[in-house]
Short mmCIF file of C-alpha atoms in Angstrom, two decimals:
data_model
loop_
_atom_site.label_atom_id
_atom_site.label_comp_id
_atom_site.label_asym_id
_atom_site.label_seq_id
_atom_site.Cartn_x
_atom_site.Cartn_y
_atom_site.Cartn_z
CA MET Z 1 -27.15 -27.28 -25.16
CA THR Z 2 -23.99 -28.20 -27.05
CA ARG Z 3 -21.88 -26.65 -24.30
CA GLU Z 4 -23.59 -28.85 -21.72
CA VAL Z 5 -22.86 -31.93 -23.84
CA ARG Z 6 -19.26 -30.80 -24.28
CA ALA Z 7 -18.88 -30.26 -20.53
CA PHE Z 8 -20.33 -33.74 -19.94
CA ALA Z 9 -17.95 -35.37 -22.45
CA VAL Z 10 -14.87 -33.56 -21.13
CA THR Z 11 -15.73 -34.49 -17.55
CA VAL Z 12 -16.29 -38.17 -18.42
CA LEU Z 13 -13.04 -38.38 -20.40
CA ALA Z 14 -11.03 -36.63 -17.68
CA LEU Z 15 -12.32 -38.93 -14.95
CA ALA Z 16 -11.85 -42.05 -17.07
CA THR Z 17 -8.25 -41.02 -17.73
CA LEU Z 18 -7.70 -40.57 -14.00
CA GLY Z 19 -9.01 -44.11 -13.54
CA ILE Z 20 -6.05 -45.55 -15.44
CA GLY Z 21 -3.56 -43.87 -13.12
CA ALA Z 22 -5.62 -44.81 -10.08
CA GLY Z 23 -5.56 -48.45 -11.17
CA LEU Z 24 -1.79 -48.41 -11.44
CA LEU Z 25 -1.54 -46.79 -8.01
CA TRP Z 26 -3.94 -49.37 -6.53
CA SER Z 27 -1.85 -52.17 -8.02
CA ALA Z 28 1.33 -50.67 -6.58
CA VAL Z 29 0.16 -50.17 -2.99
CA SER Z 30 -2.19 -53.10 -2.39
CA PRO Z 31 -0.93 -56.33 -0.87
CA ARG Z 32 -1.57 -59.63 -2.65
CA ALA Z 33 -3.25 -62.56 -0.92
CA PRO Z 34 -1.19 -65.78 -0.78
CA TYR Z 35 -2.47 -68.69 -2.86
CA GLN Z 36 -1.28 -72.28 -2.82
CA VAL Z 37 -0.82 -74.12 -6.11
CA THR Z 38 -2.64 -77.47 -6.02
CA GLU Z 39 -3.73 -80.00 -8.62
CA ARG Z 40 -7.23 -78.45 -8.47
CA GLY Z 41 -5.88 -74.95 -9.09
CA LEU Z 42 -5.18 -72.02 -6.81
CA VAL Z 43 -6.46 -72.22 -3.24
CA LEU Z 44 -6.21 -69.47 -0.64
CA ALA Z 45 -3.15 -70.44 1.42
CA ASP Z 46 -3.96 -68.44 4.55
CA ILE Z 47 -7.65 -68.09 5.33
CA SER Z 48 -6.91 -65.52 8.02
CA THR Z 49 -5.11 -63.14 5.63
CA GLN Z 50 -6.03 -59.49 5.76
CA ALA Z 51 -4.71 -58.86 2.24
CA LEU Z 52 -8.16 -59.19 0.67
CA ILE Z 53 -9.62 -56.57 3.01
CA ALA Z 54 -6.57 -54.33 2.58
CA ALA Z 55 -7.02 -54.37 -1.20
CA ASP Z 56 -10.64 -53.24 -0.76
CA GLY Z 57 -9.52 -50.54 1.65
CA TRP Z 58 -6.86 -49.19 -0.66
CA TYR Z 59 -9.33 -49.17 -3.55
CA ALA Z 60 -11.83 -47.21 -1.44
CA VAL Z 61 -9.20 -44.71 -0.27
CA ILE Z 62 -7.84 -44.08 -3.77
CA THR Z 63 -11.18 -43.84 -5.57
CA GLY Z 64 -12.89 -42.00 -2.71
CA GLY Z 65 -10.11 -39.42 -2.57
CA LEU Z 66 -10.35 -38.92 -6.31
CA GLY Z 67 -14.11 -38.60 -5.97
CA LEU Z 68 -13.74 -35.76 -3.47
CA LEU Z 69 -11.07 -34.08 -5.58
CA CYS Z 70 -13.13 -34.38 -8.78
CA GLY Z 71 -16.32 -33.19 -7.07
CA ALA Z 72 -14.63 -30.04 -5.76
CA ALA Z 73 -12.79 -29.37 -9.03
CA GLY Z 74 -15.96 -29.96 -11.03
CA TRP Z 75 -17.94 -27.52 -8.90
CA PHE Z 76 -15.32 -24.77 -9.06
CA ALA Z 77 -14.53 -25.21 -12.77
CA GLY Z 78 -17.99 -26.01 -14.08
CA ARG Z 79 -20.07 -23.16 -12.64
CA ARG Z 80 -21.49 -22.25 -16.05
CA TRP Z 81 -22.43 -25.79 -17.11
CA MET Z 82 -23.68 -27.34 -13.88
CA LEU Z 83 -25.92 -30.06 -15.30
CA GLY Z 84 -23.35 -31.36 -17.79
CA VAL Z 85 -20.58 -31.43 -15.20
CA LEU Z 86 -22.80 -33.08 -12.58
CA ALA Z 87 -23.89 -35.82 -14.98
CA GLY Z 88 -20.28 -36.19 -16.10
CA LEU Z 89 -19.17 -36.68 -12.50
CA GLY Z 90 -21.61 -39.54 -12.08
CA VAL Z 91 -20.89 -41.29 -15.38
CA GLY Z 92 -17.18 -40.45 -15.42
CA GLY Z 93 -16.77 -41.50 -11.79
CA SER Z 94 -18.35 -44.85 -12.61
CA ALA Z 95 -16.12 -45.25 -15.67
CA GLY Z 96 -13.05 -44.22 -13.67
CA ALA Z 97 -13.88 -46.71 -10.91
CA ALA Z 98 -14.36 -49.50 -13.47
CA LEU Z 99 -11.06 -48.64 -15.18
CA THR Z 100 -9.33 -48.51 -11.80
CA TYR Z 101 -10.52 -52.04 -11.08
CA TRP Z 102 -9.62 -53.36 -14.52
CA VAL Z 103 -6.15 -51.79 -14.68
CA GLY Z 104 -5.33 -52.67 -11.06
CA SER Z 105 -6.37 -56.29 -11.41
CA THR Z 106 -4.74 -56.73 -14.83
CA PHE Z 107 -1.32 -55.15 -14.32
CA THR Z 108 1.00 -55.87 -11.41
CA ILE Z 109 3.12 -52.88 -10.44
CA GLY Z 110 5.96 -53.33 -7.99
CA ALA Z 111 6.99 -56.45 -6.15
CA ALA Z 112 4.12 -58.79 -5.37
CA THR Z 113 5.45 -60.61 -2.33
CA VAL Z 114 3.35 -62.76 -0.05
CA GLU Z 115 3.95 -64.29 3.33
CA ALA Z 116 2.37 -67.57 4.35
CA ALA Z 117 3.46 -70.64 6.25
CA ALA Z 118 3.57 -73.56 3.87
CA ALA Z 119 4.53 -77.19 4.07
CA PRO Z 120 7.76 -78.19 2.37
CA GLY Z 121 7.34 -78.61 -1.37
CA VAL Z 122 4.19 -76.47 -1.55
CA LYS Z 123 4.37 -73.55 -3.92
CA ILE Z 124 2.88 -70.23 -2.73
CA VAL Z 125 2.13 -67.52 -5.32
CA PRO Z 126 0.64 -64.02 -5.02
CA GLY Z 127 -2.95 -63.72 -6.16
CA ALA Z 128 -4.43 -61.12 -8.43
CA LEU Z 129 -6.14 -58.05 -6.99
CA ALA Z 130 -9.88 -58.33 -6.68
CA LEU Z 131 -12.64 -56.61 -4.77
CA THR Z 132 -14.37 -58.70 -2.13
CA ALA Z 133 -16.60 -55.82 -1.02
CA ASN Z 134 -18.20 -54.70 -4.27
CA GLY Z 135 -19.84 -51.69 -2.61
CA VAL Z 136 -16.56 -49.77 -2.63
CA ALA Z 137 -16.86 -49.55 -6.42
CA VAL Z 138 -19.36 -46.69 -6.05
CA SER Z 139 -17.16 -44.56 -3.78
CA TRP Z 140 -15.81 -42.41 -6.64
CA PRO Z 141 -19.09 -41.36 -8.28
CA LEU Z 142 -20.95 -41.18 -4.97
CA LEU Z 143 -18.44 -38.87 -3.30
CA ALA Z 144 -17.95 -36.74 -6.43
CA VAL Z 145 -21.67 -36.11 -6.93
CA GLY Z 146 -22.26 -35.77 -3.18
CA LEU Z 147 -19.57 -33.12 -2.68
CA PHE Z 148 -20.71 -31.27 -5.80
CA GLY Z 149 -24.26 -31.18 -4.42
CA LEU Z 150 -23.09 -30.11 -0.97
CA LEU Z 151 -21.03 -27.24 -2.36
CA GLU Z 152 -23.86 -26.11 -4.60
CA GLY Z 153 -26.33 -26.32 -1.72
CA MET Z 154 -24.11 -24.20 0.52
CA HIS Z 155 -23.54 -21.68 -2.25
CA GLY Z 156 -27.24 -21.52 -3.10
CA TYR Z 157 -28.23 -21.04 0.53
CA ARG Z 158 -25.74 -18.22 0.98
CA GLU Z 159 -27.42 -16.29 -1.83
CA SER Z 160 -30.95 -17.32 -0.86
CA PRO Z 161 -33.58 -14.90 0.43
CA LEU Z 162 -34.45 -17.59 2.97
CA ARG Z 163 -31.50 -16.48 5.06
CA GLN Z 164 -33.37 -13.28 6.00
CA PRO Z 165 -35.50 -13.48 9.15
CA TYR Z 166 -39.25 -13.34 8.66
CA GLY Z 167 -40.58 -9.81 8.24
CA GLU Z 168 -37.18 -8.30 7.48
CA ASP Z 169 -36.51 -6.69 4.14
CA PRO Z 170 -32.83 -6.91 3.17
CA LEU Z 171 -32.84 -3.31 1.88
CA THR Z 172 -34.76 -1.49 4.60
CA GLY Z 173 -33.96 -3.53 7.71
CA PRO Z 174 -36.30 -4.64 10.51
CA ALA Z 175 -39.85 -3.28 10.56
CA GLY Z 176 -39.31 -1.23 7.41
CA GLY Z 177 -36.83 1.21 8.97
CA PRO Z 178 -33.59 2.27 7.25
CA LEU Z 179 -30.49 0.24 7.88
CA ASP Z 180 -27.62 1.84 9.72
CA GLY Z 181 -24.19 1.49 8.24
CA PRO Z 182 -22.03 2.75 5.42
CA GLY Z 183 -23.74 3.12 2.07
CA ARG Z 184 -27.25 2.41 3.34
CA GLY Z 185 -30.18 4.42 4.52
#
């Protein structure tokens, strides 16, 4: 039981640590939406900008890719502690996705340039990163747990007696007769 808890804790900490790097990467590659400075505060300068959607897309690509990577690595490395690693993928993936959002929206990496047509004397500034499609926040844990389950299902089916046709014994062959081949019969 303590090994399962240890596998859970190590998995959660590893995925949360990856979330910090993923947030910095998201901040570096995502475009910033242009905002206009007014007396009421910041207002979206170009309502037809695709920067908001691009930020969601980059977040989904980065966290989804890490989810697939972590799911495969967790399945291959955690064969002895399946339940702890699987639970760690779900909780750690959620923590990593949350840290990715927090780090990416807090720190600006690289040049944050924006392009928008503005009237003379109007100041345009880059906006902070934010998710407009909140559903992409579950891509990391969903893909990690999903791939882990898929790999385990394929592995379990390969070793399953259900793969044998009905009425066939794997040791004696069809209809109880000896199998032909090297080392059998």
